[in-house]
PDB file of C-alpha atoms in Angstrom:
ATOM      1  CA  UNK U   1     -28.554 -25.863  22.365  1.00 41.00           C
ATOM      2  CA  UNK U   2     -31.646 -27.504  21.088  1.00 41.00           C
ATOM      3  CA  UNK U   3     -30.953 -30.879  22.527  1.00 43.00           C
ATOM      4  CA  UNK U   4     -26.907 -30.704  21.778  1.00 44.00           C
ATOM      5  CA  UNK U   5     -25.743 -28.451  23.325  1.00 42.00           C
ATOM      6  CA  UNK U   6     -15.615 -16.491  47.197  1.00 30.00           C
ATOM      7  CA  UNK U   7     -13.011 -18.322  48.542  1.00 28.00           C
ATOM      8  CA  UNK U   8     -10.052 -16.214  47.907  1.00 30.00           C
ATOM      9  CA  UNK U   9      -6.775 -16.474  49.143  1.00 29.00           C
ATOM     10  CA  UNK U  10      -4.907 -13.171  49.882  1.00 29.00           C
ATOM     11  CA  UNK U  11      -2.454 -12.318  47.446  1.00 31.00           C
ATOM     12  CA  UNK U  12       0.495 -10.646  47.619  1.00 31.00           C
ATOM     13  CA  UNK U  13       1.475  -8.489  44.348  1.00 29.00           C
ATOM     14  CA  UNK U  14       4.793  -7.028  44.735  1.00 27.00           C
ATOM     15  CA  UNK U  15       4.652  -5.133  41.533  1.00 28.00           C
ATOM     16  CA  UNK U  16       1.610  -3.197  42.240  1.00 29.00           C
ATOM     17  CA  UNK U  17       1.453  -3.646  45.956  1.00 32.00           C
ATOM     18  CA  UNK U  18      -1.844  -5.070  45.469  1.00 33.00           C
ATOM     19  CA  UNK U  19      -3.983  -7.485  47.770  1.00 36.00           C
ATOM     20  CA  UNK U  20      -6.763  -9.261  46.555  1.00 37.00           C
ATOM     21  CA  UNK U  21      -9.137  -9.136  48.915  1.00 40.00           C
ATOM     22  CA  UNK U  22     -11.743 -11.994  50.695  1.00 38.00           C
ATOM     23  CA  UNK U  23     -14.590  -9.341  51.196  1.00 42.00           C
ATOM     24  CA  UNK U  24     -17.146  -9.717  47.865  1.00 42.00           C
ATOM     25  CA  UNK U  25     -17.710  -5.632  48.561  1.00 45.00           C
ATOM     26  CA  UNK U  26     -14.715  -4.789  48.355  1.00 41.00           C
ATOM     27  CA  UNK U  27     -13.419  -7.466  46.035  1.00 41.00           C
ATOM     28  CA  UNK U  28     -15.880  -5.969  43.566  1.00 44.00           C
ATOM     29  CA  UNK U  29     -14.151  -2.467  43.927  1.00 45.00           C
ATOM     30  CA  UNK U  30     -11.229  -4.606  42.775  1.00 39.00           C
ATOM     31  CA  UNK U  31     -12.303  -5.414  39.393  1.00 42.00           C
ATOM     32  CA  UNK U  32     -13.493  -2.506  38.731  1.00 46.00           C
ATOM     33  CA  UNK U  33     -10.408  -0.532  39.540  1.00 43.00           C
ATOM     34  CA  UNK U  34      -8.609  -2.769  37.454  1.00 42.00           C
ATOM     35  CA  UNK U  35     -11.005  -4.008  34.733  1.00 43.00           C
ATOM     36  CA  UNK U  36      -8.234  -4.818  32.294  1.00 39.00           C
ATOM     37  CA  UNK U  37      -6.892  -7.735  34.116  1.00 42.00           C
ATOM     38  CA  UNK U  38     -10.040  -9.665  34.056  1.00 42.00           C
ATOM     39  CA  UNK U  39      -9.337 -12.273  31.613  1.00 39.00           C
ATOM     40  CA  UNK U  40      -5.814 -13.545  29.566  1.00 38.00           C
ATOM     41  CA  UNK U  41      -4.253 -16.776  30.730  1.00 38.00           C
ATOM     42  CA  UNK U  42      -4.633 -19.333  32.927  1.00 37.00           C
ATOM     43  CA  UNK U  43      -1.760 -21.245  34.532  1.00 36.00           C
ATOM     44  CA  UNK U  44      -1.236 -24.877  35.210  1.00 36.00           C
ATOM     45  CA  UNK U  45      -3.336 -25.106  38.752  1.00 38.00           C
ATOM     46  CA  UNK U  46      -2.321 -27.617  41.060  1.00 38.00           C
ATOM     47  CA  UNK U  47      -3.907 -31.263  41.321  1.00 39.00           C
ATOM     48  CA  UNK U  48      -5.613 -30.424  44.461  1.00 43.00           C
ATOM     49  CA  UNK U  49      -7.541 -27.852  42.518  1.00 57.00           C
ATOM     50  CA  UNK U  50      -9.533 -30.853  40.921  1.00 89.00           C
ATOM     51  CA  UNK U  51      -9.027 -29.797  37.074  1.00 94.00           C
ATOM     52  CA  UNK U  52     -11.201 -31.918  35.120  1.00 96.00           C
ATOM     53  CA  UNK U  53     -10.389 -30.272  31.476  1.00 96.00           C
ATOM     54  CA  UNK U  54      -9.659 -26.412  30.113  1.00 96.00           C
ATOM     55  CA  UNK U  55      -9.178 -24.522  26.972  1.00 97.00           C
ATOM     56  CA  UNK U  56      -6.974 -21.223  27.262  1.00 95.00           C
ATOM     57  CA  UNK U  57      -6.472 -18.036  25.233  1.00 96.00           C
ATOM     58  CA  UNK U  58      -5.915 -18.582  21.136  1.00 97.00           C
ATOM     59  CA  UNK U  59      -5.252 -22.507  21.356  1.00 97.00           C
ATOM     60  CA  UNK U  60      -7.365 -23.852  19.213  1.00 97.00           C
ATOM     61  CA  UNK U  61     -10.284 -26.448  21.517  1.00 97.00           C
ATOM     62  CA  UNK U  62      -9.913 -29.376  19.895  1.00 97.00           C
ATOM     63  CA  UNK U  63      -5.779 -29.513  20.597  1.00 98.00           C
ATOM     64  CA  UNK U  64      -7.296 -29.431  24.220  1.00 97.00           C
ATOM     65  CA  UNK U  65      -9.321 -32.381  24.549  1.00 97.00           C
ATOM     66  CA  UNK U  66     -12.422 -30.983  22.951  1.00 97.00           C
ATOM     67  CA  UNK U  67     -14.551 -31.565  20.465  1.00 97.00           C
ATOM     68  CA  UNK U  68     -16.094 -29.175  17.369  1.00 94.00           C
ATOM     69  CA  UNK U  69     -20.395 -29.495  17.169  1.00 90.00           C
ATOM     70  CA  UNK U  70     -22.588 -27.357  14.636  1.00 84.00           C
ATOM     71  CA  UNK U  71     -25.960 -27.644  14.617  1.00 80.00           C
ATOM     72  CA  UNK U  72     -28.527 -26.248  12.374  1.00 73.00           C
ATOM     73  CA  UNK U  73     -32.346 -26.321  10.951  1.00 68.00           C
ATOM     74  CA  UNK U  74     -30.303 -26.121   7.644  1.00 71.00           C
ATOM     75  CA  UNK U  75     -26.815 -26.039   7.140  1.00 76.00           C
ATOM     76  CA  UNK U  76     -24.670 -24.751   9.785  1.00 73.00           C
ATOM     77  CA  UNK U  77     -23.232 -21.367   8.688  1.00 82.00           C
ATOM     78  CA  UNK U  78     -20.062 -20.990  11.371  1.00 87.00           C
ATOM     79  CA  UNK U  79     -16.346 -19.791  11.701  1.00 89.00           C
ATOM     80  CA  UNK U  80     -14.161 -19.840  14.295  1.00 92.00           C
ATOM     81  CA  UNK U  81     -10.370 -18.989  14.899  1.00 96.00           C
ATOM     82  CA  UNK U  82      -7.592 -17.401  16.943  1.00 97.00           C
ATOM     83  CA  UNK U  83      -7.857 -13.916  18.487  1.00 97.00           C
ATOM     84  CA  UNK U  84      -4.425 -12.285  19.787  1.00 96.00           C
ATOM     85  CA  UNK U  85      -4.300  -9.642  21.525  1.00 96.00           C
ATOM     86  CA  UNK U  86      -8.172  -8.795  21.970  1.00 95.00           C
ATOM     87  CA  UNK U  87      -9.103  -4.938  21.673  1.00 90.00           C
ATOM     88  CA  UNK U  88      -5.576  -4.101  22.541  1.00 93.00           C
ATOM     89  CA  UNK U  89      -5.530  -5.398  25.940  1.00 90.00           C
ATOM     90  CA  UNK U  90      -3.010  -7.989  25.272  1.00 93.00           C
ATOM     91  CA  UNK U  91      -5.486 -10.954  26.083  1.00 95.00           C
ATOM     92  CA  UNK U  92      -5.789 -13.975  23.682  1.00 96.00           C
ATOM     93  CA  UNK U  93      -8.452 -15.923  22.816  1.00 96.00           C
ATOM     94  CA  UNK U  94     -10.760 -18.396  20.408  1.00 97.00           C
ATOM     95  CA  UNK U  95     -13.601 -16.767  19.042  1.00 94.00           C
ATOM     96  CA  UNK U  96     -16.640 -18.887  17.785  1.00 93.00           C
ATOM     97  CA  UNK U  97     -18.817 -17.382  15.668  1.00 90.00           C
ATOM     98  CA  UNK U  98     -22.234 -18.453  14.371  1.00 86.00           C
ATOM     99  CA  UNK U  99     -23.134 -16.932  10.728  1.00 83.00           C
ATOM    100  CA  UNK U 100     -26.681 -17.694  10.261  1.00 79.00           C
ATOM    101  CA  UNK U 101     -29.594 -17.110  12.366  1.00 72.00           C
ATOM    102  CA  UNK U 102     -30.250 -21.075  13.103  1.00 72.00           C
ATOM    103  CA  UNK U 103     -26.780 -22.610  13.348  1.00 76.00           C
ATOM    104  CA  UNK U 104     -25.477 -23.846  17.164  1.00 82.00           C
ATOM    105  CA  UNK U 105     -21.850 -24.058  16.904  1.00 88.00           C
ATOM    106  CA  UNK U 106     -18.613 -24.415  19.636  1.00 92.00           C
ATOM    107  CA  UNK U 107     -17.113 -26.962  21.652  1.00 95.00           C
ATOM    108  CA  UNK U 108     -18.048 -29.798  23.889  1.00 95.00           C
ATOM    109  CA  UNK U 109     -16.152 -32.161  26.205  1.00 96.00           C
ATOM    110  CA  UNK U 110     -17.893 -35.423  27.981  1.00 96.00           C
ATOM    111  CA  UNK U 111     -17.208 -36.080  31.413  1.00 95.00           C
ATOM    112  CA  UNK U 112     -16.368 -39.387  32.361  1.00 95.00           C
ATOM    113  CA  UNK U 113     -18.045 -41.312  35.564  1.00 94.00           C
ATOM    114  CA  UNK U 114     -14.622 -40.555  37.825  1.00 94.00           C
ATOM    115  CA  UNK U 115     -15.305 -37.147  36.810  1.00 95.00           C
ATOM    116  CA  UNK U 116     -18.977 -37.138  37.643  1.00 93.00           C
ATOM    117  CA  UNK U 117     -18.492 -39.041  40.718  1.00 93.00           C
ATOM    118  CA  UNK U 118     -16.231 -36.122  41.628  1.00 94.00           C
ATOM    119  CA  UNK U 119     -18.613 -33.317  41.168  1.00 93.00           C
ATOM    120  CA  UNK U 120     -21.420 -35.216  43.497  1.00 92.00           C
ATOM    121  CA  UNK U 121     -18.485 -35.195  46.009  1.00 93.00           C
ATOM    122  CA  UNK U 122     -16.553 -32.160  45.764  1.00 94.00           C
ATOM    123  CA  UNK U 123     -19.296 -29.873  43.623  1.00 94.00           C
ATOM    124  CA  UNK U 124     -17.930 -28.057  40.808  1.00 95.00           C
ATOM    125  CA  UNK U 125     -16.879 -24.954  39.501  1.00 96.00           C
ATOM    126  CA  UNK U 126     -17.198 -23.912  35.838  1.00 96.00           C
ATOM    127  CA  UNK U 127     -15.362 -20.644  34.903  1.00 95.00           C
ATOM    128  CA  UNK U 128     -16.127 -18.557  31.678  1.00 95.00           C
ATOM    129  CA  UNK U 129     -13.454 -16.049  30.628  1.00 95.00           C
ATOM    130  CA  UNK U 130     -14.890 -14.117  27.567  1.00 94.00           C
ATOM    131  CA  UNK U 131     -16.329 -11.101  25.692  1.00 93.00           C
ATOM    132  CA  UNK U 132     -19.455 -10.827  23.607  1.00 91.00           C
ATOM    133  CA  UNK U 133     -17.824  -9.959  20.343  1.00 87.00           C
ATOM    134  CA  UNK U 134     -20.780 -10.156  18.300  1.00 80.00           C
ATOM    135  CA  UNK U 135     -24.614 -10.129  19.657  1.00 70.00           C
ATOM    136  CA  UNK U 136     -27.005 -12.881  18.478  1.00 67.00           C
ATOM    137  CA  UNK U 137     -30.144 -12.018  16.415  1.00 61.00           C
ATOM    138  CA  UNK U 138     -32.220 -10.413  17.375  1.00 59.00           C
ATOM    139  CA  UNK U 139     -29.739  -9.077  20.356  1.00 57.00           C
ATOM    140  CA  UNK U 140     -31.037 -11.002  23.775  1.00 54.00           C
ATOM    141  CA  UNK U 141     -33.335  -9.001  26.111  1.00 54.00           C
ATOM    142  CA  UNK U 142     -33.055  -8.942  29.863  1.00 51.00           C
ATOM    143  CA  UNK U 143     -36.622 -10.131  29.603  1.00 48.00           C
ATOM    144  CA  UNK U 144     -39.404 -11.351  27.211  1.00 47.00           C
ATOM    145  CA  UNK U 145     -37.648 -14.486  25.437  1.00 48.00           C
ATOM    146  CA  UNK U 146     -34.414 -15.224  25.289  1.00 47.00           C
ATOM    147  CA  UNK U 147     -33.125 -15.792  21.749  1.00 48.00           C
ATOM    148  CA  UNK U 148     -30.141 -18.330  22.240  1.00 50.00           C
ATOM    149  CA  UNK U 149     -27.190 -19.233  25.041  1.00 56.00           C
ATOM    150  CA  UNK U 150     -23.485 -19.404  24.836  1.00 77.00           C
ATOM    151  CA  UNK U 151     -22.453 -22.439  27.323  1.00 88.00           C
ATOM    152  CA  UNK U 152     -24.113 -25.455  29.050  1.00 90.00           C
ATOM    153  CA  UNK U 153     -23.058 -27.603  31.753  1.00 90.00           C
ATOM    154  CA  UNK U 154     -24.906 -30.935  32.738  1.00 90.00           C
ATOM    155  CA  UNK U 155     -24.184 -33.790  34.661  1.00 85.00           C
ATOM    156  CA  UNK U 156     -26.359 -36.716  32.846  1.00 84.00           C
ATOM    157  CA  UNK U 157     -28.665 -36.294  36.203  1.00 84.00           C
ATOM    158  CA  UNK U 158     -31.854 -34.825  33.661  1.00 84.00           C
ATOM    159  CA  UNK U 159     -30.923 -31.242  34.978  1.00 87.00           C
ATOM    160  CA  UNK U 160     -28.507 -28.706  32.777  1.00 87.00           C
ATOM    161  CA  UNK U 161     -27.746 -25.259  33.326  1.00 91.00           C
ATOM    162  CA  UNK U 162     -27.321 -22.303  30.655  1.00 89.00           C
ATOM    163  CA  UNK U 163     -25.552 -19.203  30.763  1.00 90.00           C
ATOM    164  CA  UNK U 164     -26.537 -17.024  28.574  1.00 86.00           C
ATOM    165  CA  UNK U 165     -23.988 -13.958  27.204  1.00 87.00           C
ATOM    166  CA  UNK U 166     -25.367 -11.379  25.201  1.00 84.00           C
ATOM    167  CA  UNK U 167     -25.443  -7.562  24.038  1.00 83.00           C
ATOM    168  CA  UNK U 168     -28.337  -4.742  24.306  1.00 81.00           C
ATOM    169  CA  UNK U 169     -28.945  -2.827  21.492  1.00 79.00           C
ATOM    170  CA  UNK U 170     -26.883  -0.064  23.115  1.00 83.00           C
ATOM    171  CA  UNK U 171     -23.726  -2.451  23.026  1.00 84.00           C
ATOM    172  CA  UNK U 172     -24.395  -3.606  26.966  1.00 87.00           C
ATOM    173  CA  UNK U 173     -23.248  -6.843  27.903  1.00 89.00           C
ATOM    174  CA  UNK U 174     -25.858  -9.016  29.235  1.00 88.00           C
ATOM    175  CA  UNK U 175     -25.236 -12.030  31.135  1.00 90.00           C
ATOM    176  CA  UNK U 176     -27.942 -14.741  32.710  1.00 88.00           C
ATOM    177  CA  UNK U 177     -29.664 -18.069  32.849  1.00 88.00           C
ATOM    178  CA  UNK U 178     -31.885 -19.943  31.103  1.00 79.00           C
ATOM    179  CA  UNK U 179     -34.603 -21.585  33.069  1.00 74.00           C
ATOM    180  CA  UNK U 180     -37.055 -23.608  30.549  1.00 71.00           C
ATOM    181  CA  UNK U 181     -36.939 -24.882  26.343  1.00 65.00           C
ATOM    182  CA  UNK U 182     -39.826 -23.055  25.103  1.00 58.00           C
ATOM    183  CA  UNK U 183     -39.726 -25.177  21.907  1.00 53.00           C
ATOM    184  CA  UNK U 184     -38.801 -24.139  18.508  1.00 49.00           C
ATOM    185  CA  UNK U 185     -35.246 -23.660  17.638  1.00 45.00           C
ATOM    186  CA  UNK U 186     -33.175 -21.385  20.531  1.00 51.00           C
ATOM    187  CA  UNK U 187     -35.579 -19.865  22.860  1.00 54.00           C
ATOM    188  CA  UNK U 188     -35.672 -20.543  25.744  1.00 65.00           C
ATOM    189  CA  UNK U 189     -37.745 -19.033  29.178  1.00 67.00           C
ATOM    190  CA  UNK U 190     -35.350 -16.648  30.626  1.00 70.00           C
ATOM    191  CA  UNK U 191     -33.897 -16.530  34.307  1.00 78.00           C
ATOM    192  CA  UNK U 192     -32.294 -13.839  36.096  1.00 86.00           C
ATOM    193  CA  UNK U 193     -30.015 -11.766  34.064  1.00 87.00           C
ATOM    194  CA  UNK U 194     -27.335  -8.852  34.854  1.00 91.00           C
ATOM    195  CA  UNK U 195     -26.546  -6.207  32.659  1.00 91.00           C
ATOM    196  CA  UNK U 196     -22.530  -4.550  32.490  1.00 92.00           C
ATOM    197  CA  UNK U 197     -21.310  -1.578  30.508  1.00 93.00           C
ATOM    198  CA  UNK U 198     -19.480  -2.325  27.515  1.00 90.00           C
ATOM    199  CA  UNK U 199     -18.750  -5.373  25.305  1.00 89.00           C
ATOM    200  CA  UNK U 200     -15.035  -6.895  27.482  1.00 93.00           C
ATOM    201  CA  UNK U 201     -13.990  -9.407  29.316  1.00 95.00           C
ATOM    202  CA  UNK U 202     -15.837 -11.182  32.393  1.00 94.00           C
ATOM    203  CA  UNK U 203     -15.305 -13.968  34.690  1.00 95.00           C
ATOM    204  CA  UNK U 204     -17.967 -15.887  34.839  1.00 95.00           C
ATOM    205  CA  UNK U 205     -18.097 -19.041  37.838  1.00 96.00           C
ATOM    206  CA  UNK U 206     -20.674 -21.167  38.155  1.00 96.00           C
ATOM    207  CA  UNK U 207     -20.858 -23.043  40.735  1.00 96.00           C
ATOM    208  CA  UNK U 208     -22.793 -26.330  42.829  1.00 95.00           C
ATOM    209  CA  UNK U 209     -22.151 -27.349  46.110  1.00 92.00           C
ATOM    210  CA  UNK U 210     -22.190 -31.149  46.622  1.00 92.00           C
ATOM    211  CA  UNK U 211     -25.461 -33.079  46.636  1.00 86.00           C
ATOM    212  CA  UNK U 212     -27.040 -29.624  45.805  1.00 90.00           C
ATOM    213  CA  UNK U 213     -29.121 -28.424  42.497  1.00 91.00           C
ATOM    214  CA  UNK U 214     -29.024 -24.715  43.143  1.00 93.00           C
ATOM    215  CA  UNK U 215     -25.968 -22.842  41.625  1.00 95.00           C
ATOM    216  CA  UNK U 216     -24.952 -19.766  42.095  1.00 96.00           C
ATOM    217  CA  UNK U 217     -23.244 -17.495  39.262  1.00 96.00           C
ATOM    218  CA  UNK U 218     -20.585 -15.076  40.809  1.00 96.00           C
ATOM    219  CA  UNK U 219     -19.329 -12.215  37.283  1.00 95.00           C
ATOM    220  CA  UNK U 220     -15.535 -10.790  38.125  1.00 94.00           C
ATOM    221  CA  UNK U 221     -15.799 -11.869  41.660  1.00 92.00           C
ATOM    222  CA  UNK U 222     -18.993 -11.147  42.962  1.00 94.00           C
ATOM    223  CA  UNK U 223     -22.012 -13.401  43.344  1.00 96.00           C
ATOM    224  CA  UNK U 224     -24.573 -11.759  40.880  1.00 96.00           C
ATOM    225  CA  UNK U 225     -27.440 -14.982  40.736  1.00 95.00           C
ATOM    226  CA  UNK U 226     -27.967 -17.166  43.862  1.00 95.00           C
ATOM    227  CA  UNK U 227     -30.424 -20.264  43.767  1.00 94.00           C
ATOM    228  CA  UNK U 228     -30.203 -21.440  40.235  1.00 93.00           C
ATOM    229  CA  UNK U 229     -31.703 -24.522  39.289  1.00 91.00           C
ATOM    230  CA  UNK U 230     -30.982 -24.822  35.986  1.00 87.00           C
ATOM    231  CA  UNK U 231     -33.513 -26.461  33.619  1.00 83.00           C
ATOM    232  CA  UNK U 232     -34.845 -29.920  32.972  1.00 82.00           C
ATOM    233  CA  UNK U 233     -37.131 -30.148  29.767  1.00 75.00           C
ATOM    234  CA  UNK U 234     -33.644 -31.362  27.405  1.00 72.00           C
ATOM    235  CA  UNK U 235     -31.070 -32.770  29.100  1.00 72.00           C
ATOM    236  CA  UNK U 236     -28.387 -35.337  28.346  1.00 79.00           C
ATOM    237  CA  UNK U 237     -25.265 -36.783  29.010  1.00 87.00           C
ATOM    238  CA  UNK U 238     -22.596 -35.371  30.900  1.00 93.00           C
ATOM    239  CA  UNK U 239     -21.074 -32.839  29.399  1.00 94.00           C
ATOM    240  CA  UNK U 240     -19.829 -29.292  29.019  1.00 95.00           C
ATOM    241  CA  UNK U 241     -20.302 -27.127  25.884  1.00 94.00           C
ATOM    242  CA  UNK U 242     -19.321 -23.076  24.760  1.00 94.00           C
ATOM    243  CA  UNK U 243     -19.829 -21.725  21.074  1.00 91.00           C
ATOM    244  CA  UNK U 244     -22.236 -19.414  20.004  1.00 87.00           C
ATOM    245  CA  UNK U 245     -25.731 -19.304  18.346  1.00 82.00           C
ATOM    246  CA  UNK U 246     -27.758 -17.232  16.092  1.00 77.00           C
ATOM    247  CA  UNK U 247     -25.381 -15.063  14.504  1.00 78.00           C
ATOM    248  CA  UNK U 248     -23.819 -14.477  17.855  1.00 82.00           C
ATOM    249  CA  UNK U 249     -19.834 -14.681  17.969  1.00 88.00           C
ATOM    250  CA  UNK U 250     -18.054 -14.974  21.717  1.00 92.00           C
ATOM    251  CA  UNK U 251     -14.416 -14.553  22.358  1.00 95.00           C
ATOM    252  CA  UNK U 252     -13.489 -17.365  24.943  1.00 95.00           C
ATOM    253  CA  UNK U 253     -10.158 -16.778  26.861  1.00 96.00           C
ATOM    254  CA  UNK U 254     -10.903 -19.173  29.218  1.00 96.00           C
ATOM    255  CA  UNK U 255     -13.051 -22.277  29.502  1.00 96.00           C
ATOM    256  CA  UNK U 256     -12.621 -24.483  32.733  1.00 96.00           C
ATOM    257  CA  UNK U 257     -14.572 -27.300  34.678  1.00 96.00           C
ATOM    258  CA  UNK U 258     -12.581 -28.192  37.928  1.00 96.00           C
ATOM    259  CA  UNK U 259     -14.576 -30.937  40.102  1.00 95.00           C
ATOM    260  CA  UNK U 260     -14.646 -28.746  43.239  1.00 93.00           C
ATOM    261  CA  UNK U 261     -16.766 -25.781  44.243  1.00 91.00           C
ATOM    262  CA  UNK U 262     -14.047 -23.731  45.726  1.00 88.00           C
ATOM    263  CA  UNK U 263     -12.487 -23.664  42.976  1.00 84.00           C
ATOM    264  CA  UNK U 264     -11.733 -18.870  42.255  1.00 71.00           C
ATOM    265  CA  UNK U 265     -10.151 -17.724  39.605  1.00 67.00           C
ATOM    266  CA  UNK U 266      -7.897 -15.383  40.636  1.00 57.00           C
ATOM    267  CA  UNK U 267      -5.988 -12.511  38.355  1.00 50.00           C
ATOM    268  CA  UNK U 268      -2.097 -11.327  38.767  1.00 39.00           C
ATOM    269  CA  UNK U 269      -1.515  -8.131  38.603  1.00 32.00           C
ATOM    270  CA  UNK U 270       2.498  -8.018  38.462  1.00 29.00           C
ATOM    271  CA  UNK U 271       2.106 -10.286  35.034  1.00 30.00           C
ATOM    272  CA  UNK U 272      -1.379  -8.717  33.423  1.00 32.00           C
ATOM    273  CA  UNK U 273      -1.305 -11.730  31.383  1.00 37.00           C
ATOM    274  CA  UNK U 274      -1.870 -15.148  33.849  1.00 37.00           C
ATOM    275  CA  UNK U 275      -4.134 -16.199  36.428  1.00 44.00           C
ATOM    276  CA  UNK U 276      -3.975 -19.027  38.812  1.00 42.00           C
ATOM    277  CA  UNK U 277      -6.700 -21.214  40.998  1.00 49.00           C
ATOM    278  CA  UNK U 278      -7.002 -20.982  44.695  1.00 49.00           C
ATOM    279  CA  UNK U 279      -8.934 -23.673  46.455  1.00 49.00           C
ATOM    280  CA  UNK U 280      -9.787 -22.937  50.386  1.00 50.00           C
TER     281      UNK U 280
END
């Protein structure tokens, strides 16, 4: 936006006979033997798992305790709706799309000072399930200037951090940080950035240990950016936001903030279609 916007625990899956392993390496073999269970459902995680707020699969955001933005230079051009059933993989989700090349558009929740207070105890965790379904314009480059960002998280502290999900012009998805505001409307200095076959599903965690300003950014299991410090040139209150921007459109399966670090989302094989949080 302009100015708006691990720790695993073993798992037993009878089904498939499947553990879920604590070793990144081979944790990252995981997903990719089994790339179409990344994403679909979360379930209710328990109160220790320090939930703050969530939207899953095709329910619409603001039924969920968030609220619609669009932004524009002009008129904000933007649609947005229920996907079921995404590419045939059986996963559900809300796509946001922006329709003109200026408009900022998606969700936002604010946090409340319990909630904040939280985070500078516990750290946080904030989990992305989605798939680039449409690439901004111009598509974003994995260097040179970035050209708009899909989800913000800040803790009214003057620092925010953007993760930015895009596509190549060979239909790659790319996947990084923003690290300054250049000025203007959407670009932004870019950060590190990793780029994935294919436009589908990834997990995407950031997360802050307590009393810390580095994050690091783990995609389907596996820490990918280390060190992040976010950006502090526009900044406000705390608050979480997803959409879109620039003609971009992202499917979101999953949106979560829980007020701990540990928090890992974890997929279930034997049901393909829910996940559930593990907290060490």
């Amino acid at each position: 936006m302009h100015d708006v916007f691990g720790v695993l625990c073993e798992v037993d899956y009878f089904s498939l006979g499947i553990m879920i392993p604590r070793s990144p390496l081979v944790m990252k073999r995981w997903f990719q033997a089994f790339p179409f269970l990344v994403g679909a459902v979360l379930s209710v995680a328990p109160a220790s798992a320090g939930l703050v707020i969530q939207h899953q699969g095709a329910t619409n955001p603001t039924t969920e305790g968030f609220t619609a933005f669009a932004v524009s230079s002009g008129t904000p051009q933007w649609s947005h709706g229920p996907v079921t059933n995404d590419l045939g993989t059986g996963v559900n989700a809300y796509q946001v799309s922006s329709n003109d090349a200026n408009s900022q558009v998606g969700y936002f929740a604010q946090l409340s000072a319990s909630t904040v207070s939280a985070i500078q105890a516990n750290g946080a965790t904030f989990t992305l399930i989605s798939r680039v379904s449409r690439a901004a314009s111009p598509a974003t480059p994995p260097g040179g200037t970035v050209y708009g960002r899909d989800a913000t998280f800040e803790l009214g502290n003057g620092r925010r951090y953007d993760i930015i999900q895009g596509a190549d012009t060979q239909g790659n998805t790319i996947i990084g940080t923003a690290s300054d505001l250049l000025g203007g409307w959407n670009y932004y200095t870019p950060g590190t950035f990793v780029t994935l076959p294919g436009m589908t599903y990834h997990t995407i965690q950031l997360r802050i240990q307590p009393s810390s300003i580095a994050a690091d950014i783990y995609i389907d299991g596996v820490l990918r950016i280390s060190g992040y410090t976010g950006q502090t040139r526009y900044s406000g209150s705390a608050a979480i936001y997803f959409g879109a921007d620039n003609r971009g459109a992202v499917n979101y399966n999953l949106v979560r903030l829980d007020s701990d670090f540990r928090a890992v989302v974890v997929p279930e094989p034997s049901t393909l279609v829910s996940l559930s949080v593990a907290v060490a």
